[in-house]
C-alpha cells in the first residue's frame, strides 16, 4: 500500500478556558490511506471535532491553538502551509460535512449558490458551468429534480435532503479526503441509514478517502475499514474494524461495545460505562481512563501508558494489555 | 411581490384613517384662531366672524372633517393661510430638499456603519473595535443641533470649505447640490451611523460564531468572502429593522437640521407654519410625513425579504 494520504502525528491542541490553558487534544496520531475509510469514535467531548478541525486548520482561534505535532496531507505538512495555500486545500483536496445541516448551511443563500461558489472558487468555472456542476452533484447525492432544487433555500429542504445537499457541496470539487463529523446524528433513524448508505456508495464510486467521526460504534461497523478510538483527548485504541469488534484491546472500547443497543441481550438492561469523562482541566494522573476502568490497578493510577502495538496494526493505550482478557462483540 | 406590496398598502388604510382624524383634530387643539390671524390685528369682531363663516369654521365638526378628508383624498390639502398657495404645491416644491437630505443622510450612515460594523464585529476586542466603540458613543451623545452648529462654524465659516446655508437642486448643479447637502446630511446621519454600527457589530459577532461561517471557511473561501458575503447578509437582517426605525427618527431630525442649515425643506416649512399658525399647511406636513413613513416601512419590509428568504412571500 502507498503511504498514507493523511498522516497526523503527535497533534496537541490547547484551549484558553476559565480555568486557564487546557490541552483538549493530546498527542493524537492518526492516518488515513488513499481510498480508505477511518472511523474516529469516542464520547462527547473526547476531542473528535477539534482533531478534524485541526486538519482543516479551522480550530477557532481564539480560544484554541494547535501547539504541536504535524499533519501531513499527501506529503505536505498542513500546519506549516501559508494560509493562502491552505485555502487551496480546504474544500478542494479536503472537504468536510458537519453534524447539523440546519445550521451549517447558510440560510440566506440558495443551495445552488452555496455549491457553485466552491466550484467557481476552486475549479475556476463560470457561473453557468458552476450551476450545472451543482445540479450534477445534487443529482449524484440523490436529490430529486435537482434542476429546480438548486434555486431553493436550505429551509425549503427536509433534514435528510439538507444533509444530502451538504454532502453534495463537499463533493463538488472531488476532494481526495472527506471528513464527515457525525453526519447522521441529527437525522431520524431511517434517514440516517439512507445517508450512511449514500456516503458509503459515494466513497466507493469516487475512490476518495474518508475520516468518519461518530460516537456510534454501530455506524462504524457499517462504513469503516479502520477505527481510532478517542478518550479524553487521546487516542486509546487503533484497529481494523473487524479486530476492534472481535478482540478489543482497551477497556474503554470494551465498555463502548457493551453499551451498543444492537449488541445488548434482550431483556437485560443496557450496560453503560460508569462515571463521566474527565474535564480537560481535571485530567486524572496516570491512565486517563482509570477512574472508570473495572480493571484499574495502582499502577494505572500513577503510570501513563503509551500507545503500543499489540501486533497486526492493532494499537492500545493500556498498561494491563497483556494481563487482561477483554470480550468483543462477536 | 406586487401582491405583497398591495396587501401591505391596503393594510395601512385603517392607520391612515386614524391619522387623518388626529391631523384634523389639530385644528381644534392648536391655540389661536386662524380667522383672527387672517383678519389681522385691527379687524373688528364682525370681520373676523365673516372670515370664519367663509372658511366654514362654524359648521359642525363632523361635517368639516368629512369635507376636509374628501379634499385630501383628491389631493386637495387646502390653501396656505399664509401665502395663498395650494398646500400640495408648496409641499411638492419642498419635498425634494428634505428627501435628498434624508436619503443622503441614510447613505452616509450606511457608508460609515457597514464597514465599521463588519470590521469591529469580526475583530471584537481589537484596537479598531475599541476606537469605533468610543467613536459611536460620542456619535450617540452629541446632539445633532450642536454638531451642526460646530460644523458650520468650523468648516463653513472659519475655513469656508462648504457653504454655510442654503440648497441647490441636484438638477441645477450636482457639485453645488453635494456641497450644500454634505454637512447637513452628515449632521443628520451621525446618530444613525452610531446606532447602526453598534447593532451591526453585535450581529456580526453572533453570526461569525455560526456553523455556516465555519462551512464557508471549510470551502476554502477567502476571509473577505466569508465575512462580507456569508456573514454580512445574515447580520444585515436585524440591521434592516433598525434602519427603518432610524429612518423615521431621522425624518424628524430634518426639522432641526434644515433650520440650522437654512434649507428650504419640509422641516423648515413645518416650523414656519407653526409660527404663523398656518393650519392647512401644518396638516399637510403631517400627512406627508405619515405617507413617507408608511412608504419607508414598506421598503424595509420588502428589503427584509431580500436578506431573509424565510420571510419572502411565496
Ligand atoms: N471553543 C471552545 N472553547 C473551549 N473549549 C472547547 C471549545 N471547543 C471545544 N472545546 C473543548 O474541547 C474538547 C473537545 O471537544 P470536541 O468538540 O472536539 O469534542 P467531540 O469529541 O467532537 O464531542 P461531540 O461528540 O460532543 O461532538 C471538549 O472538552 C470541549 O470542552
Ligand atoms: Mg464533535
XYZ file of C-alpha atoms and ligand atoms in Angstrom:
676
model
C 0.000 0.000 0.000
C 1.190 3.502 -0.790
C 1.951 5.964 2.015
C -0.952 7.477 3.898
C -2.919 10.320 2.348
C -3.453 11.934 5.729
C -0.958 11.422 8.494
C -1.482 13.167 11.823
C 1.378 12.827 14.265
C 1.548 13.938 17.870
C -1.151 16.587 17.483
C -1.685 18.830 20.502
C -4.452 21.400 20.739
C -4.862 23.797 23.665
C -7.813 25.956 24.567
C -7.934 29.025 26.747
C -10.792 28.495 29.206
C -11.938 29.966 32.519
C -9.507 27.518 34.077
C -6.558 28.789 32.031
C -4.930 26.966 29.137
C -6.041 23.362 28.907
C -4.964 20.663 26.495
C -8.033 19.141 24.854
C -6.232 17.072 22.240
C -3.038 15.400 23.447
C -0.515 13.613 21.276
C -3.054 12.355 18.751
C -1.782 10.315 15.836
C -3.988 9.077 13.063
C -3.596 8.111 9.462
C -5.886 7.582 6.503
C -4.701 5.790 3.371
C -5.973 6.775 -0.096
C -9.452 5.364 -0.597
C -9.693 4.174 2.989
C -12.451 4.961 5.485
C -11.258 5.503 9.011
C -13.657 5.895 11.906
C -12.942 8.251 14.789
C -15.036 7.185 17.749
C -15.468 8.490 21.266
C -17.830 10.033 23.770
C -18.886 13.638 23.595
C -16.017 15.973 24.427
C -13.280 13.478 23.630
C -11.772 15.782 21.008
C -13.026 14.304 17.733
C -14.261 17.566 16.254
C -11.208 19.509 17.345
C -8.957 16.867 15.779
C -10.798 17.083 12.473
C -10.933 20.887 12.535
C -7.170 20.829 13.069
C -6.791 19.050 9.748
C -8.665 21.930 8.094
C -6.805 24.395 10.286
C -10.164 25.732 11.384
C -9.821 25.360 15.145
C -11.432 28.548 16.472
C -8.551 30.815 17.421
C -9.027 32.371 19.912
C -9.620 30.447 22.155
C -7.979 27.399 20.573
C -4.443 26.841 19.350
C -2.579 23.963 17.771
C 0.545 23.691 19.900
C 2.330 20.707 18.490
C 2.541 17.877 16.046
C 2.335 17.629 12.301
C -0.497 16.965 9.876
C 0.796 15.656 6.587
C -1.511 15.532 3.617
C -0.055 13.936 0.547
C 3.399 14.578 1.968
C 2.943 18.286 2.783
C 2.696 19.471 6.375
C -0.553 21.408 6.512
C 0.397 23.075 9.781
C 3.259 24.999 8.192
C 1.464 25.850 4.961
C 0.842 29.560 4.314
C -2.828 30.476 4.806
C -3.205 31.113 1.103
C -2.056 27.628 0.160
C -4.188 26.191 2.947
C -7.252 27.775 1.343
C -6.459 25.835 -1.810
C -6.576 22.638 0.230
C -9.844 23.403 2.013
C -12.860 22.408 0.026
C -10.709 21.248 -2.849
C -8.417 18.462 -1.560
C -10.124 18.011 1.787
C -13.812 18.709 2.283
C -15.946 18.498 5.374
C -19.544 17.599 6.184
C -20.803 18.775 9.549
C -23.259 17.371 12.031
C -26.060 19.922 11.818
C -27.140 20.590 8.263
C -29.721 23.037 9.602
C -27.048 25.373 10.920
C -24.109 24.502 8.708
C -25.792 25.705 5.528
C -26.202 29.441 5.133
C -29.924 30.310 5.370
C -29.502 33.437 3.236
C -28.252 31.768 0.043
C -29.706 29.129 -2.235
C -28.308 25.618 -2.157
C -27.104 26.065 -5.723
C -25.310 29.293 -4.832
C -23.516 27.632 -1.983
C -22.370 24.694 -4.084
C -21.477 26.764 -7.143
C -19.427 29.116 -5.023
C -16.895 26.443 -4.080
C -16.745 25.183 -7.647
C -16.119 28.625 -9.079
C -13.514 29.344 -6.473
C -11.501 26.161 -6.854
C -12.148 24.971 -10.372
C -12.467 28.422 -11.917
C -15.729 27.556 -13.678
C -18.015 30.280 -14.963
C -21.378 30.996 -13.368
C -23.366 28.825 -15.774
C -20.963 25.876 -15.649
C -20.796 26.072 -11.861
C -24.579 25.854 -11.585
C -24.523 22.868 -13.948
C -21.967 21.244 -11.690
C -24.208 21.962 -8.687
C -27.114 20.251 -10.439
C -24.866 17.316 -11.262
C -23.733 16.747 -7.672
C -27.252 17.230 -6.303
C -28.295 14.516 -8.694
C -25.359 12.387 -7.551
C -26.478 12.504 -3.917
C -29.991 11.510 -4.900
C -31.903 14.758 -4.671
C -34.951 14.550 -6.954
C -35.499 17.290 -9.562
C -32.069 18.845 -8.968
C -32.622 21.473 -11.704
C -35.403 23.003 -9.609
C -33.821 22.322 -6.282
C -30.668 24.361 -6.952
C -32.730 27.510 -6.595
C -34.186 26.531 -3.237
C -33.056 27.767 0.137
C -31.927 25.415 2.924
C -35.136 25.937 4.910
C -37.124 24.572 1.977
C -35.349 21.196 2.302
C -36.114 18.414 4.779
C -33.394 17.413 7.241
C -32.257 14.428 5.224
C -32.289 16.363 1.958
C -30.308 19.163 3.576
C -27.643 16.751 4.707
C -27.547 15.302 1.193
C -27.087 18.814 -0.139
C -24.275 19.406 2.354
C -22.628 16.218 1.126
C -23.085 17.370 -2.478
C -21.427 20.655 -1.551
C -18.460 18.818 -0.064
C -18.127 16.547 -3.091
C -18.451 19.276 -5.716
C -14.707 19.726 -6.167
C -13.952 15.998 -5.958
C -11.880 16.064 -2.776
C -9.448 13.268 -2.087
C -10.401 13.217 1.574
C -13.859 13.739 3.012
C -14.162 14.448 6.705
C -17.649 13.668 7.942
C -18.244 14.880 11.502
C -21.230 12.949 12.850
C -23.074 13.486 9.566
C -26.129 11.456 10.583
C -26.507 12.201 14.282
C -29.098 14.924 13.762
C -31.275 12.789 11.480
C -34.001 10.322 12.347
C -33.200 6.647 12.114
C -34.477 5.707 8.666
C -32.939 8.803 7.109
C -29.700 8.051 8.964
C -29.481 4.696 7.233
C -30.085 6.269 3.820
C -27.433 8.941 4.277
C -24.934 6.367 5.552
C -25.609 4.170 2.567
C -25.144 7.182 0.316
C -21.799 8.075 1.881
C -20.579 4.515 1.633
C -21.511 4.119 -2.020
C -20.117 7.545 -2.962
C -16.871 6.776 -1.190
C -16.523 3.617 -3.237
C -17.595 5.155 -6.521
C -15.373 8.190 -6.230
C -12.498 6.331 -4.602
C -11.972 9.054 -2.039
C -10.686 8.558 1.465
C -12.973 9.321 4.380
C -12.469 10.229 8.009
C -15.755 9.341 9.610
C -16.460 10.780 13.028
C -19.149 9.293 15.217
C -19.934 8.276 18.762
C -21.889 5.293 17.488
C -19.912 2.090 17.075
C -22.742 0.509 15.122
C -22.235 3.053 12.369
C -18.507 2.343 12.401
C -19.142 -1.321 11.707
C -21.199 -0.320 8.683
C -18.860 2.055 6.933
C -15.284 1.919 8.234
C -12.195 -0.078 7.350
C -10.192 1.006 10.352
C -11.055 2.722 13.629
C -9.360 5.067 16.068
C -10.979 5.296 19.467
C -10.547 8.561 21.373
C -10.922 9.104 25.079
C -10.347 12.396 26.918
C -8.301 13.943 24.131
C -6.145 10.880 23.453
C -6.284 8.017 21.000
C -6.624 4.894 23.156
C -7.021 2.215 20.505
C -6.434 1.798 16.775
C -7.510 -1.324 14.923
C -9.062 -2.803 11.814
C -12.788 -2.676 12.232
C -13.165 -6.464 12.471
C -10.345 -6.717 15.025
C -11.852 -3.980 17.084
C -15.203 -5.694 17.354
C -13.811 -9.209 17.809
C -10.925 -8.501 20.095
C -10.932 -5.022 21.623
C -7.642 -4.180 23.276
C -8.716 -1.345 25.575
C -11.194 -1.457 28.457
C -12.847 1.719 27.171
C -13.547 0.108 23.798
C -14.950 -2.910 25.565
C -17.251 -0.596 27.521
C -18.382 1.118 24.312
C -19.136 -2.256 22.695
C -21.164 -3.390 25.698
C -23.247 -0.256 25.618
C -24.261 -0.726 21.991
C -28.012 -1.324 21.847
C -27.584 -3.557 18.791
C -25.454 -5.974 20.814
C -27.309 -5.985 24.120
C -29.045 -9.131 25.233
C -32.802 -8.793 25.022
C -34.383 -8.229 28.414
C -31.136 -7.277 30.113
C -30.555 -3.633 30.920
C -28.044 -1.999 28.630
C -24.585 -1.797 30.150
C -23.109 1.680 30.413
C -19.644 2.831 31.339
C -19.933 4.123 34.917
C -18.969 7.720 35.649
C -18.283 10.573 33.254
C -15.308 11.501 31.117
C -12.914 13.879 32.900
C -12.938 17.610 32.236
C -9.933 18.915 30.314
C -8.654 20.909 33.311
C -9.025 17.985 35.719
C -7.348 15.131 33.888
C -6.570 12.206 36.186
C -2.962 11.211 36.821
C -1.729 8.076 35.117
C -4.117 6.468 32.655
C -6.910 8.930 31.901
C -9.488 6.150 31.915
C -8.548 4.596 35.247
C -11.309 6.198 37.376
C -13.929 4.446 35.224
C -11.986 1.276 34.441
C -13.035 -2.019 36.014
C -9.508 -3.377 35.538
C -7.606 -0.453 37.066
C -4.766 -1.172 39.491
C -2.435 1.125 41.429
C -0.027 1.063 38.524
C -2.760 2.603 36.303
C -3.193 5.471 38.761
C 0.428 6.565 38.518
C 1.859 5.458 35.203
C 0.628 6.985 31.949
C 0.512 4.267 29.304
C 1.841 4.836 25.789
C 0.087 3.743 22.626
C 1.716 0.378 21.929
C 1.226 -2.124 19.150
C -0.148 -5.483 20.080
C 0.503 -6.809 16.578
C -1.072 -6.577 13.156
C -1.534 -2.814 13.249
C -3.602 -3.067 16.421
C -2.593 -0.402 18.962
C -3.765 0.164 22.508
C -3.000 2.619 25.292
C -3.355 0.257 28.261
C -0.767 -0.808 30.848
C -2.506 -4.101 31.549
C -2.926 -5.037 27.910
C -1.061 -8.323 28.339
C -2.797 -9.279 31.600
C -6.470 -8.752 30.994
C -8.940 -10.658 28.870
C -11.429 -8.376 27.102
C -14.592 -9.579 25.406
C -15.539 -8.493 21.930
C -18.914 -8.229 20.299
C -18.922 -11.225 18.028
C -44.109 40.572 -4.799
C -46.546 43.062 -6.280
C -49.366 41.382 -4.392
C -47.365 41.586 -1.202
C -46.833 45.323 -1.717
C -50.517 45.901 -2.474
C -51.563 43.920 0.584
C -49.281 45.969 2.765
C -50.643 49.192 1.312
C -54.244 48.103 1.887
C -53.372 47.181 5.447
C -52.299 50.759 6.119
C -55.698 52.248 5.274
C -57.105 51.993 8.822
C -53.910 53.557 10.119
C -54.212 56.390 7.646
C -57.825 56.999 8.716
C -56.837 57.275 12.355
C -54.012 59.607 11.443
C -56.369 61.743 9.397
C -58.650 62.091 12.429
C -55.732 63.153 14.572
C -54.485 65.557 11.951
C -57.893 67.044 11.586
C -58.301 67.499 15.314
C -55.108 69.534 15.313
C -57.334 72.347 14.175
C -59.358 72.032 17.324
C -56.400 71.705 19.645
C -53.982 74.305 18.455
C -54.329 77.560 20.380
C -55.162 80.680 18.415
C -57.884 81.375 15.930
C -56.912 81.171 12.284
C -59.692 83.559 11.328
C -58.377 86.064 13.787
C -54.904 85.528 12.421
C -56.047 86.057 8.871
C -58.096 89.125 9.607
C -55.139 90.946 11.059
C -54.657 92.921 14.275
C -57.062 95.748 13.603
C -60.035 93.703 12.411
C -63.390 94.169 14.060
C -65.166 91.144 15.572
C -67.663 91.310 12.687
C -64.912 90.979 10.097
C -63.409 88.010 11.962
C -66.820 86.400 12.147
C -67.306 86.876 8.396
C -63.998 85.195 7.643
C -64.868 82.375 9.998
C -68.181 81.854 8.214
C -66.454 81.967 4.819
C -63.905 79.340 5.892
C -66.659 77.044 7.137
C -65.290 77.158 10.650
C -68.776 77.433 12.082
C -70.042 74.123 10.670
C -70.325 71.019 12.904
C -67.035 69.189 13.405
C -68.095 66.025 11.556
C -69.125 67.986 8.508
C -65.832 69.804 8.489
C -63.912 66.527 8.860
C -65.683 64.794 6.002
C -65.364 67.818 3.764
C -61.680 68.085 4.606
C -60.989 64.366 4.151
C -62.805 64.324 0.811
C -60.464 67.027 -0.361
C -57.363 65.343 0.992
C -58.149 62.115 -0.827
C -58.318 64.034 -4.079
C -55.043 65.755 -3.346
C -56.649 68.966 -2.168
C -54.872 69.795 1.049
C -56.322 73.256 1.150
C -54.674 76.594 0.696
C -51.951 78.084 2.802
C -53.331 80.791 5.055
C -50.003 82.486 4.845
C -49.098 82.519 1.165
C -52.395 81.644 -0.501
C -50.659 78.881 -2.482
C -52.176 75.369 -2.601
C -50.647 73.371 0.256
C -49.839 70.427 -2.022
C -47.837 72.622 -4.394
C -45.770 74.018 -1.560
C -45.141 70.554 -0.169
C -44.119 69.126 -3.526
C -41.788 72.018 -4.096
C -40.055 71.417 -0.783
C -40.153 67.653 -0.690
C -37.036 67.112 -2.878
C -34.955 69.145 -0.422
C -35.962 67.038 2.553
C -35.841 63.779 0.653
C -32.377 64.395 -0.700
C -31.242 65.419 2.768
C -32.721 62.318 4.380
C -31.602 59.893 1.684
C -28.057 61.286 1.697
C -28.008 61.093 5.484
C -29.063 57.438 5.363
C -26.478 56.634 2.699
C -23.777 58.358 4.728
C -24.797 56.485 7.859
C -24.696 53.178 5.970
C -21.375 54.062 4.373
C -19.994 54.504 7.878
C -21.857 51.721 9.664
C -21.390 48.840 7.238
C -17.589 48.846 7.078
C -17.255 49.853 10.729
C -19.698 47.159 11.857
C -18.056 44.455 9.763
C -14.527 45.356 10.818
C -15.323 45.579 14.523
C -17.719 42.632 14.531
C -15.095 40.329 13.072
C -12.356 41.536 15.418
C -14.021 42.093 18.793
C -11.589 43.462 21.352
C -9.124 44.741 18.787
C -7.815 48.291 18.754
C -10.089 49.152 15.826
C -13.029 47.784 17.797
C -12.254 49.921 20.831
C -11.731 53.051 18.767
C -15.027 52.547 16.944
C -16.883 51.784 20.180
C -15.698 55.059 21.700
C -16.470 56.843 18.441
C -20.005 55.522 18.328
C -20.619 56.543 21.947
C -19.562 60.048 21.027
C -21.698 59.941 17.895
C -24.684 58.986 20.009
C -24.044 61.521 22.744
C -23.603 64.559 20.510
C -26.928 66.310 19.900
C -27.275 66.988 16.211
C -28.037 70.689 16.589
C -24.703 71.125 18.373
C -22.822 69.063 15.820
C -24.473 71.042 13.018
C -23.532 74.377 14.545
C -19.941 73.233 15.090
C -19.621 72.037 11.524
C -20.988 75.315 10.231
C -18.652 77.328 12.442
C -15.579 75.291 11.647
C -15.903 74.115 8.084
C -18.190 76.729 6.621
C -17.447 79.958 8.440
C -13.845 79.592 9.643
C -12.495 77.668 6.640
C -15.201 78.353 4.073
C -14.809 74.895 2.609
C -18.531 74.480 2.397
C -21.401 76.918 2.043
C -22.948 77.567 5.449
C -26.567 77.552 4.428
C -28.956 77.096 1.562
C -29.692 74.463 -1.003
C -29.080 73.892 -4.713
C -31.276 71.370 -6.537
C -29.356 68.421 -7.936
C -30.870 69.202 -11.357
C -29.169 72.611 -11.346
C -25.725 71.502 -10.315
C -24.587 68.189 -8.910
C -21.476 69.619 -7.275
C -23.430 72.540 -5.872
C -26.009 70.153 -4.510
C -23.344 67.991 -2.920
C -21.544 70.957 -1.356
C -24.778 72.099 0.245
C -26.019 68.694 1.288
C -22.937 67.031 2.749
C -22.684 68.863 6.085
C -26.387 68.727 6.967
C -26.596 65.103 5.820
C -23.608 64.175 7.948
C -25.107 66.032 10.908
C -28.389 64.241 10.448
C -26.894 60.805 9.797
C -24.279 60.612 12.520
C -26.533 59.304 15.276
C -27.991 56.693 12.944
C -24.458 55.724 11.886
C -23.516 55.178 15.524
C -26.606 53.105 16.286
C -26.320 51.033 13.111
C -22.617 50.405 13.720
C -23.293 49.068 17.198
C -26.144 46.986 16.004
C -24.225 45.509 13.088
C -21.181 44.860 15.242
C -23.258 42.831 17.683
C -24.972 40.912 14.906
C -21.649 40.185 13.195
C -20.137 38.878 16.435
C -23.087 36.486 16.746
C -23.071 35.447 13.126
C -19.321 34.821 12.967
C -19.849 32.072 15.535
C -22.426 30.307 13.408
C -21.779 26.944 11.817
C -22.352 28.243 8.306
C -19.423 30.618 8.684
C -17.260 27.633 9.515
C -18.722 25.867 6.466
C -17.829 28.821 4.264
C -14.264 28.709 5.557
C -14.162 24.945 5.066
C -14.904 25.575 1.395
C -11.630 27.459 1.170
C -13.180 30.864 0.575
C -11.023 33.894 1.308
C -11.853 35.534 4.637
C -13.282 38.567 2.855
C -15.891 36.451 1.097
C -16.681 34.743 4.380
C -17.351 37.993 6.217
C -18.672 40.279 3.506
C -20.833 37.717 1.749
C -21.791 34.933 4.136
C -21.773 36.667 7.482
C -22.925 40.139 6.457
C -26.050 39.064 4.628
C -27.272 37.368 7.782
C -26.136 40.114 10.113
C -27.954 42.652 7.939
C -31.373 41.184 8.796
C -31.723 42.839 12.208
C -29.971 45.927 10.839
C -32.695 46.479 8.261
C -35.286 46.650 11.023
C -33.237 49.170 12.967
C -32.680 51.104 9.765
C -36.445 51.513 9.379
C -36.780 52.883 12.900
C -33.773 55.129 12.394
C -35.179 56.470 9.151
C -38.340 57.564 10.901
C -36.485 59.389 13.637
C -34.096 60.821 11.090
C -37.029 62.316 9.198
C -37.990 64.020 12.443
C -34.428 65.279 12.752
C -34.708 67.104 9.433
C -36.761 69.750 11.235
C -33.780 70.854 13.299
C -31.135 70.319 10.669
C -32.997 72.248 7.979
C -33.376 75.057 10.470
C -29.642 75.180 11.247
C -28.519 74.963 7.648
C -31.273 77.188 6.284
C -32.565 74.560 3.895
C -35.962 75.231 2.324
C -37.349 71.786 3.081
C -40.448 70.355 4.719
C -38.916 70.608 8.169
C -38.342 74.305 7.866
C -41.810 74.684 6.441
C -43.231 72.848 9.449
C -41.572 75.239 11.876
C -42.570 78.298 9.907
C -46.165 77.075 9.629
C -46.441 76.563 13.354
C -45.231 80.094 13.978
C -47.681 81.550 11.502
C -50.492 79.228 12.668
C -50.878 78.121 9.053
C -53.142 75.205 9.902
C -53.738 73.701 6.444
C -50.000 73.717 5.925
C -49.346 72.011 9.273
C -51.895 69.371 8.414
C -50.316 68.867 5.015
C -46.883 68.441 6.544
C -48.132 65.833 8.979
C -49.968 63.921 6.274
C -46.908 63.943 4.078
C -44.749 62.744 6.969
C -47.111 59.857 7.627
C -47.228 58.852 3.976
C -43.434 58.899 3.799
C -43.190 56.843 6.993
C -45.597 54.261 5.584
C -43.560 54.032 2.381
C -40.310 53.706 4.304
C -41.710 50.855 6.351
C -42.911 49.145 3.223
C -39.453 49.479 1.709
C -37.943 47.994 4.861
C -40.310 45.036 4.701
C -39.502 44.421 1.070
C -35.739 44.571 1.593
C -36.132 42.369 4.663
C -37.316 39.681 2.279
C -34.178 40.117 0.208
C -31.891 39.438 3.161
C -34.042 36.791 4.794
C -35.515 34.321 2.285
C -37.548 32.667 5.064
C -39.955 35.601 5.209
C -40.133 36.085 1.464
C -43.711 35.875 0.162
C -44.257 32.795 -1.956
N -14.457 26.869 21.696
C -14.024 26.099 22.713
N -13.615 26.669 23.869
C -13.188 25.911 24.906
N -13.125 24.581 24.869
C -13.546 23.966 23.747
C -14.014 24.675 22.616
N -14.353 23.806 21.645
C -14.108 22.598 22.168
N -13.609 22.680 23.427
C -13.251 21.573 24.293
O -12.515 20.650 23.575
C -12.848 19.348 23.968
C -13.090 18.504 22.749
O -14.207 18.994 22.058
P -14.743 18.344 20.713
O -15.760 19.262 20.197
O -13.589 18.013 19.851
O -15.417 17.021 21.252
P -16.159 15.919 20.368
O -15.426 14.662 20.600
O -16.300 16.380 18.977
O -17.555 15.834 21.095
P -19.021 15.735 20.472
O -19.317 14.280 20.306
O -19.854 16.334 21.537
O -19.037 16.494 19.202
C -14.055 19.434 24.870
O -13.643 19.189 26.190
C -14.505 20.862 24.748
O -14.904 21.316 26.015
Mg -17.958 16.956 17.791
